[in-house]
Amino acid sequence: MTIGRHDSCDVFLPDRRVSRFHARITRQGKSFILEDLGSKNGTFVNGALITSPYTLKDGDEIAIAFAFKLLFVDSGATAPLAPEEPILKLDKSTRKVWVRGKELSPPLSPLQFRLLELLYEASGRVVSREEIAQALWPEARAGVTDQAIDAIIHRLRERLASLDPNAKFIETVRGHGFRLFTP
């Protein structure tokens, strides 16, 4: 089964971020193998970029270029009746963050939490550098440098990776800004 933007694909995903022939799922015996077909924006399983064929397991979440999410349900399994707990969870009142059910400790700095909250509330929308600067440093009348924004993004990525090193939670959208991806 091919997945891509070309109308001949078995799973047609009409979005410019998706390559024409993006990924393929093949059956080998009782297993299903997912392969990226050299796509520009990547194929991810449970938040991790795949660089070689991946044997799918029941419940794996496939992300095609962070544009579409697909859930793999093994033919021998029953589809889940209720959604599982979110991979990333925030409590605004206590500024606590959980990744896959594990609490981030020590807590994020106020600036890091504000950035994560901004990206989280954007619900997958790209947040521009200007929006980030205004939300994190509202008192700064002069421009906030790209280096300052890059530094806070980098620190936040490191903190989230401390609980899940394989997940890529913050996507850089070149020329546009940043987007939170929570598989």
Backbone as CSV, one residue per row, in Angstrom:
resi,resn,N_x,N_y,N_z,CA_x,CA_y,CA_z,C_x,C_y,C_z
1,MET,0.851,-1.156,0.000,0.000,0.000,0.000,0.904,1.228,0.000
2,THR,0.696,2.107,-0.956,1.487,3.328,-1.027,0.707,4.480,-0.398
3,ILE,1.464,5.392,0.210,0.898,6.573,0.855,1.580,7.782,0.231
4,GLY,0.796,8.757,-0.225,1.425,9.937,-0.807,0.445,10.907,-1.409
5,ARG,1.006,11.921,-2.048,0.228,13.007,-2.639,-0.231,12.691,-4.061
6,HIS,0.394,11.702,-4.705,0.022,11.354,-6.072,-1.320,10.623,-6.049
7,ASP,-2.196,10.957,-6.988,-3.538,10.372,-6.963,-3.567,8.875,-7.246
8,SER,-2.452,8.281,-7.646,-2.420,6.834,-7.850,-2.097,6.073,-6.555
9,CYS,-1.772,6.787,-5.465,-1.441,6.137,-4.193,-2.693,5.500,-3.590
10,ASP,-2.468,4.410,-2.879,-3.580,3.725,-2.209,-4.192,4.617,-1.122
11,VAL,-3.321,5.339,-0.408,-3.770,6.320,0.580,-3.339,7.680,0.051
12,PHE,-4.302,8.437,-0.461,-4.049,9.723,-1.104,-4.154,10.829,-0.058
13,LEU,-3.056,11.586,0.130,-3.020,12.676,1.105,-2.687,13.978,0.373
14,PRO,-3.688,14.759,0.031,-3.478,15.963,-0.785,-2.951,17.151,0.023
15,ASP,-1.671,17.145,0.302,-1.040,18.238,1.058,0.363,18.408,0.513
16,ARG,0.798,19.655,0.309,2.103,19.905,-0.316,3.279,19.445,0.533
17,ARG,3.060,19.225,1.855,4.143,18.725,2.715,4.388,17.232,2.509
18,VAL,3.438,16.562,1.891,3.521,15.126,1.637,4.153,14.912,0.267
19,SER,5.150,14.030,0.192,5.777,13.723,-1.096,4.792,12.943,-1.966
20,ARG,5.030,12.991,-3.282,4.128,12.282,-4.193,4.021,10.806,-3.831
21,PHE,5.148,10.157,-3.609,5.180,8.770,-3.139,5.974,8.809,-1.842
22,HIS,5.279,8.966,-0.741,5.885,9.287,0.551,6.352,8.040,1.320
23,ALA,5.458,7.067,1.454,5.774,5.881,2.253,5.027,4.674,1.684
24,ARG,5.457,3.500,2.161,4.811,2.260,1.693,4.694,1.313,2.879
25,ILE,3.566,0.602,2.936,3.376,-0.458,3.922,3.234,-1.752,3.146
26,THR,4.085,-2.719,3.479,4.023,-4.031,2.822,3.822,-5.104,3.883
27,ARG,3.180,-6.164,3.461,2.955,-7.296,4.365,4.029,-8.341,4.108
28,GLN,4.663,-8.789,5.195,5.645,-9.865,5.116,5.235,-10.919,6.137
29,GLY,4.609,-11.981,5.639,4.072,-12.999,6.550,2.949,-12.400,7.371
30,LYS,3.116,-12.422,8.706,2.109,-11.850,9.593,2.443,-10.421,10.002
31,SER,3.563,-9.899,9.515,4.015,-8.557,9.891,3.716,-7.545,8.794
32,PHE,3.641,-6.284,9.202,3.480,-5.175,8.267,4.685,-4.259,8.432
33,ILE,5.338,-3.937,7.317,6.567,-3.156,7.319,6.287,-1.788,6.702
34,LEU,6.690,-0.726,7.431,6.553,0.647,6.954,7.910,1.129,6.478
35,GLU,7.938,1.723,5.281,9.176,2.283,4.729,8.908,3.694,4.239
36,ASP,9.842,4.586,4.509,9.806,5.918,3.929,10.405,5.794,2.533
37,LEU,9.810,6.423,1.540,10.264,6.302,0.161,11.113,7.503,-0.264
38,GLY,11.966,7.964,0.649,12.826,9.102,0.330,12.080,10.420,0.373
39,SER,11.074,10.506,1.230,10.268,11.723,1.314,11.098,12.897,1.816
40,LYS,10.661,14.085,1.479,11.362,15.296,1.895,11.125,15.608,3.373
41,ASN,9.908,15.399,3.862,9.555,15.805,5.224,9.430,14.661,6.217
42,GLY,9.796,13.455,5.813,9.910,12.351,6.750,8.630,11.618,7.094
43,THR,8.859,10.393,7.579,7.806,9.534,8.088,8.194,9.198,9.521
44,PHE,7.233,9.299,10.435,7.510,9.138,11.854,6.612,8.054,12.434
45,VAL,7.151,7.288,13.392,6.355,6.324,14.134,6.483,6.683,15.601
46,ASN,5.347,6.944,16.224,5.309,7.339,17.638,6.244,8.513,17.919
47,GLY,6.325,9.435,16.979,7.122,10.642,17.144,8.568,10.545,16.713
48,ALA,9.041,9.348,16.371,10.443,9.172,15.984,10.545,8.999,14.462
49,LEU,11.501,9.704,13.879,11.744,9.609,12.437,12.240,8.205,12.107
50,ILE,11.669,7.579,11.083,12.191,6.275,10.666,13.159,6.479,9.508
51,THR,14.274,5.790,9.582,15.297,5.899,8.546,15.550,4.559,7.869
52,SER,14.896,3.516,8.367,14.999,2.186,7.775,13.631,1.512,7.932
53,PRO,13.414,0.398,7.246,12.108,-0.262,7.368,11.756,-0.531,8.832
54,TYR,10.497,-0.317,9.169,10.024,-0.431,10.553,8.871,-1.432,10.587
55,THR,8.947,-2.412,11.496,7.875,-3.386,11.666,6.821,-2.782,12.576
56,LEU,5.640,-2.568,12.026,4.560,-1.923,12.775,3.997,-2.847,13.843
57,LYS,3.614,-2.227,14.969,2.970,-2.939,16.064,1.607,-2.312,16.302
58,ASP,0.695,-3.090,16.852,-0.641,-2.596,17.131,-0.563,-1.327,17.969
59,GLY,-1.268,-0.283,17.538,-1.300,0.978,18.272,-0.256,1.982,17.849
60,ASP,0.673,1.608,16.940,1.678,2.564,16.471,0.980,3.715,15.758
61,GLU,1.467,4.922,16.020,0.939,6.091,15.334,1.936,6.530,14.273
62,ILE,1.478,6.575,13.045,2.313,6.954,11.907,2.005,8.408,11.576
63,ALA,3.049,9.234,11.482,2.876,10.627,11.078,3.546,10.802,9.726
64,ILE,2.805,11.309,8.795,3.313,11.575,7.454,3.618,13.063,7.380
65,ALA,4.913,13.412,7.422,5.390,14.800,7.307,4.745,15.723,8.332
66,PHE,4.358,15.218,9.490,3.670,16.005,10.520,2.388,16.629,9.981
67,ALA,1.923,16.160,8.823,0.707,16.715,8.236,-0.494,15.812,8.521
68,PHE,-0.267,14.497,8.604,-1.344,13.539,8.826,-0.889,12.507,9.844
69,LYS,-1.816,12.071,10.675,-1.560,11.000,11.629,-2.432,9.813,11.261
70,LEU,-1.821,8.649,11.245,-2.533,7.410,10.957,-2.277,6.454,12.120
71,LEU,-3.263,5.709,12.531,-3.116,4.742,13.608,-3.097,3.350,13.011
72,PHE,-2.053,2.568,13.343,-1.972,1.198,12.851,-2.671,0.290,13.849
73,VAL,-3.677,-0.423,13.375,-4.381,-1.395,14.193,-4.155,-2.753,13.554
74,ASP,-3.475,-3.622,14.276,-3.174,-4.957,13.775,-4.474,-5.704,13.518
75,SER,-4.498,-6.507,12.475,-5.730,-7.214,12.108,-6.194,-8.171,13.201
76,GLY,-5.289,-8.617,14.061,-5.663,-9.518,15.150,-6.065,-8.784,16.413
77,ALA,-5.997,-7.481,16.410,-6.306,-6.694,17.606,-7.664,-6.026,17.466
78,THR,-8.157,-5.571,18.568,-9.405,-4.822,18.583,-9.058,-3.345,18.634
79,ALA,-9.749,-2.546,17.857,-9.508,-1.097,17.861,-9.830,-0.541,19.238
80,PRO,-9.032,0.399,19.722,-9.301,0.984,21.036,-10.638,1.717,21.043
81,LEU,-11.355,1.598,22.159,-12.649,2.245,22.268,-12.532,3.689,22.716
82,ALA,-11.497,3.986,23.501,-11.316,5.350,23.994,-9.883,5.770,23.721
83,PRO,-9.672,7.045,23.467,-8.305,7.496,23.226,-7.451,7.334,24.478
84,GLU,-6.175,7.043,24.253,-5.251,6.908,25.359,-4.904,8.289,25.894
85,GLU,-4.261,8.295,27.065,-3.828,9.556,27.649,-2.875,10.249,26.686
86,PRO,-2.939,11.580,26.584,-2.061,12.284,25.643,-0.587,12.076,25.990
87,ILE,0.247,12.112,24.957,1.680,11.926,25.158,2.263,13.099,25.928
88,LEU,1.792,14.291,25.652,2.258,15.493,26.335,1.079,16.113,27.064
89,LYS,1.256,16.361,28.359,0.174,16.919,29.163,0.725,18.080,29.992
90,LEU,-0.047,19.187,30.045,0.343,20.381,30.803,-0.703,20.679,31.864
91,ASP,-0.237,21.158,33.013,-1.130,21.694,34.034,-0.728,23.153,34.227
92,LYS,-1.548,24.064,33.699,-1.197,25.481,33.717,-1.119,26.054,35.133
93,SER,-1.975,25.570,36.025,-2.000,26.138,37.376,-0.746,25.791,38.174
94,THR,-0.203,24.603,37.964,0.999,24.192,38.715,2.268,24.248,37.872
95,ARG,2.123,24.530,36.568,3.237,24.539,35.607,3.946,23.183,35.544
96,LYS,3.183,22.114,35.738,3.753,20.774,35.636,3.550,20.253,34.215
97,VAL,4.514,19.426,33.780,4.479,18.842,32.443,4.741,17.348,32.580
98,TRP,3.961,16.546,31.841,4.171,15.108,31.805,4.396,14.691,30.361
99,VAL,5.343,13.785,30.155,5.600,13.190,28.853,5.429,11.692,29.030
100,ARG,4.485,11.125,28.283,4.162,9.696,28.373,3.925,9.267,29.814
101,GLY,3.225,10.125,30.571,2.867,9.804,31.945,3.942,10.073,32.981
102,LYS,5.145,10.472,32.549,6.226,10.769,33.498,6.334,12.277,33.676
103,GLU,6.381,12.713,34.943,6.465,14.147,35.224,7.873,14.660,34.968
104,LEU,7.956,15.808,34.340,9.226,16.459,34.061,9.739,17.099,35.345
105,SER,10.918,16.665,35.761,11.494,17.186,36.993,12.977,17.426,36.798
106,PRO,13.491,18.574,37.203,12.782,19.701,37.816,11.851,20.346,36.805
107,PRO,10.910,21.165,37.313,9.942,21.801,36.406,10.632,22.735,35.408
108,LEU,9.917,23.034,34.336,10.420,23.995,33.353,10.528,25.383,33.992
109,SER,11.435,26.176,33.470,11.518,27.577,33.907,10.236,28.279,33.459
110,PRO,9.888,29.422,34.063,8.676,30.139,33.630,8.687,30.466,32.127
111,LEU,9.846,30.852,31.599,9.952,31.181,30.183,9.742,29.940,29.307
112,GLN,10.349,28.820,29.697,10.182,27.577,28.944,8.726,27.122,28.975
113,PHE,8.090,27.231,30.156,6.696,26.808,30.260,5.801,27.696,29.400
114,ARG,6.050,29.009,29.402,5.256,29.922,28.577,5.377,29.565,27.092
115,LEU,6.595,29.212,26.655,6.808,28.817,25.266,6.054,27.530,24.951
116,LEU,6.180,26.533,25.835,5.482,25.267,25.611,3.971,25.486,25.592
117,GLU,3.478,26.301,26.484,2.052,26.596,26.539,1.577,27.279,25.246
118,LEU,2.367,28.221,24.744,2.039,28.904,23.493,1.940,27.903,22.339
119,LEU,2.932,27.032,22.216,2.929,26.033,21.144,1.788,25.034,21.329
120,TYR,1.548,24.640,22.564,0.495,23.670,22.879,-0.882,24.228,22.513
121,GLU,-1.125,25.480,22.870,-2.425,26.095,22.589,-2.625,26.391,21.102
122,ALA,-1.541,26.424,20.352,-1.659,26.660,18.905,-2.202,25.433,18.174
123,SER,-2.296,24.304,18.857,-2.892,23.078,18.297,-2.327,22.683,16.938
124,GLY,-1.014,22.611,16.817,-0.391,22.181,15.577,-0.162,23.281,14.567
125,ARG,-0.680,24.488,14.823,-0.462,25.629,13.931,0.975,26.116,14.089
126,VAL,1.557,26.608,13.022,2.905,27.167,13.077,2.842,28.501,13.819
127,VAL,3.727,28.636,14.818,3.816,29.862,15.601,5.055,30.618,15.121
128,SER,4.867,31.852,14.706,5.980,32.631,14.150,6.939,33.078,15.248
129,ARG,8.137,33.456,14.824,9.125,33.997,15.760,8.589,35.266,16.421
130,GLU,7.845,36.070,15.658,7.290,37.302,16.207,6.290,36.996,17.324
131,GLU,5.437,35.989,17.126,4.484,35.597,18.166,5.213,35.111,19.416
132,ILE,6.277,34.339,19.213,7.056,33.836,20.342,7.685,34.999,21.095
133,ALA,8.299,35.923,20.368,8.947,37.076,21.002,7.927,37.878,21.809
134,GLN,6.762,38.121,21.231,5.729,38.915,21.918,5.225,38.193,23.168
135,ALA,5.052,36.870,23.096,4.533,36.111,24.235,5.566,35.965,25.356
136,LEU,6.834,35.798,24.992,7.862,35.553,26.009,8.484,36.828,26.551
137,TRP,8.612,37.825,25.707,9.250,39.072,26.107,8.366,40.255,25.706
138,PRO,7.163,40.377,26.271,6.240,41.433,25.840,6.770,42.840,26.120
139,GLU,7.646,42.957,27.098,8.173,44.277,27.450,9.290,44.739,26.519
140,ALA,9.825,43.834,25.717,10.931,44.172,24.815,10.389,44.921,23.601
141,ARG,10.556,46.213,23.576,10.063,47.028,22.461,10.915,46.816,21.219
142,ALA,12.235,46.714,21.427,13.135,46.450,20.295,13.039,44.965,19.960
143,GLY,13.473,44.606,18.778,13.379,43.226,18.328,14.160,42.252,19.197
144,VAL,13.578,41.108,19.418,14.238,40.008,20.114,15.029,39.252,19.054
145,THR,16.258,38.893,19.353,17.108,38.241,18.348,16.662,36.813,18.063
146,ASP,16.970,36.373,16.858,16.706,34.978,16.493,17.481,34.038,17.412
147,GLN,18.675,34.463,17.837,19.496,33.625,18.715,18.806,33.401,20.062
148,ALA,18.135,34.419,20.584,17.422,34.267,21.856,16.281,33.261,21.711
149,ILE,15.558,33.357,20.605,14.454,32.422,20.363,15.001,31.017,20.133
150,ASP,16.050,30.887,19.332,16.651,29.574,19.083,17.142,28.937,20.381
151,ALA,17.711,29.755,21.271,18.243,29.230,22.534,17.121,28.673,23.411
152,ILE,16.001,29.384,23.521,14.906,28.902,24.370,14.241,27.678,23.747
153,ILE,14.130,27.644,22.422,13.597,26.456,21.729,14.510,25.262,21.995
154,HIS,15.815,25.475,21.869,16.799,24.405,22.089,16.695,23.852,23.513
155,ARG,16.626,24.739,24.507,16.539,24.287,25.903,15.245,23.516,26.146
156,LEU,14.137,23.981,25.572,12.869,23.279,25.749,12.924,21.904,25.090
157,ARG,13.491,21.828,23.894,13.635,20.519,23.231,14.443,19.563,24.091
158,GLU,15.543,20.054,24.665,16.387,19.209,25.525,15.620,18.697,26.739
159,ARG,14.843,19.582,27.355,14.089,19.183,28.551,13.053,18.107,28.212
160,LEU,12.323,18.277,27.103,11.327,17.281,26.709,12.007,15.978,26.311
161,ALA,13.164,16.075,25.662,13.901,14.875,25.247,14.439,14.102,26.438
162,SER,14.569,14.744,27.590,15.063,14.028,28.772,14.097,12.922,29.189
163,LEU,12.820,13.054,28.841,11.842,12.007,29.149,11.533,11.114,27.955
164,ASP,11.755,11.594,26.759,11.521,10.786,25.560,12.503,11.218,24.481
165,PRO,13.719,10.635,24.480,14.744,11.071,23.545,14.425,10.792,22.076
166,ASN,13.484,9.900,21.799,13.170,9.553,20.406,12.100,10.447,19.790
167,ALA,11.371,11.168,20.607,10.284,11.993,20.087,10.799,13.364,19.680
168,LYS,10.218,13.877,18.619,10.544,15.229,18.152,9.291,16.066,18.375
169,PHE,9.230,16.750,19.513,8.026,17.477,19.871,7.909,18.826,19.178
170,ILE,9.034,19.499,18.944,8.980,20.836,18.355,9.586,20.787,16.959
171,GLU,8.760,21.059,15.979,9.190,21.044,14.582,9.527,22.467,14.148
172,THR,10.672,22.618,13.486,11.032,23.889,12.880,10.459,23.924,11.471
173,VAL,9.674,24.928,11.168,9.123,25.108,9.828,9.888,26.284,9.231
174,ARG,10.895,25.960,8.442,11.822,26.978,7.934,11.094,28.152,7.282
175,GLY,11.515,29.339,7.684,10.942,30.551,7.122,9.592,30.940,7.706
176,HIS,9.036,30.090,8.594,7.712,30.367,9.142,7.690,30.408,10.663
177,GLY,8.358,29.458,11.323,8.344,29.421,12.777,8.452,28.012,13.306
178,PHE,7.670,27.729,14.346,7.750,26.444,15.040,6.357,25.906,15.300
179,ARG,6.284,24.576,15.397,5.006,23.921,15.636,5.242,22.780,16.615
180,LEU,4.289,22.599,17.526,4.356,21.489,18.467,3.714,20.285,17.824
181,PHE,4.437,19.189,17.870,3.912,17.921,17.337,3.800,16.967,18.490
182,THR,2.592,16.520,18.788,2.375,15.530,19.843,1.709,14.326,19.228
183,PRO,2.512,13.312,18.927,1.951,12.129,18.276,0.884,11.457,19.073
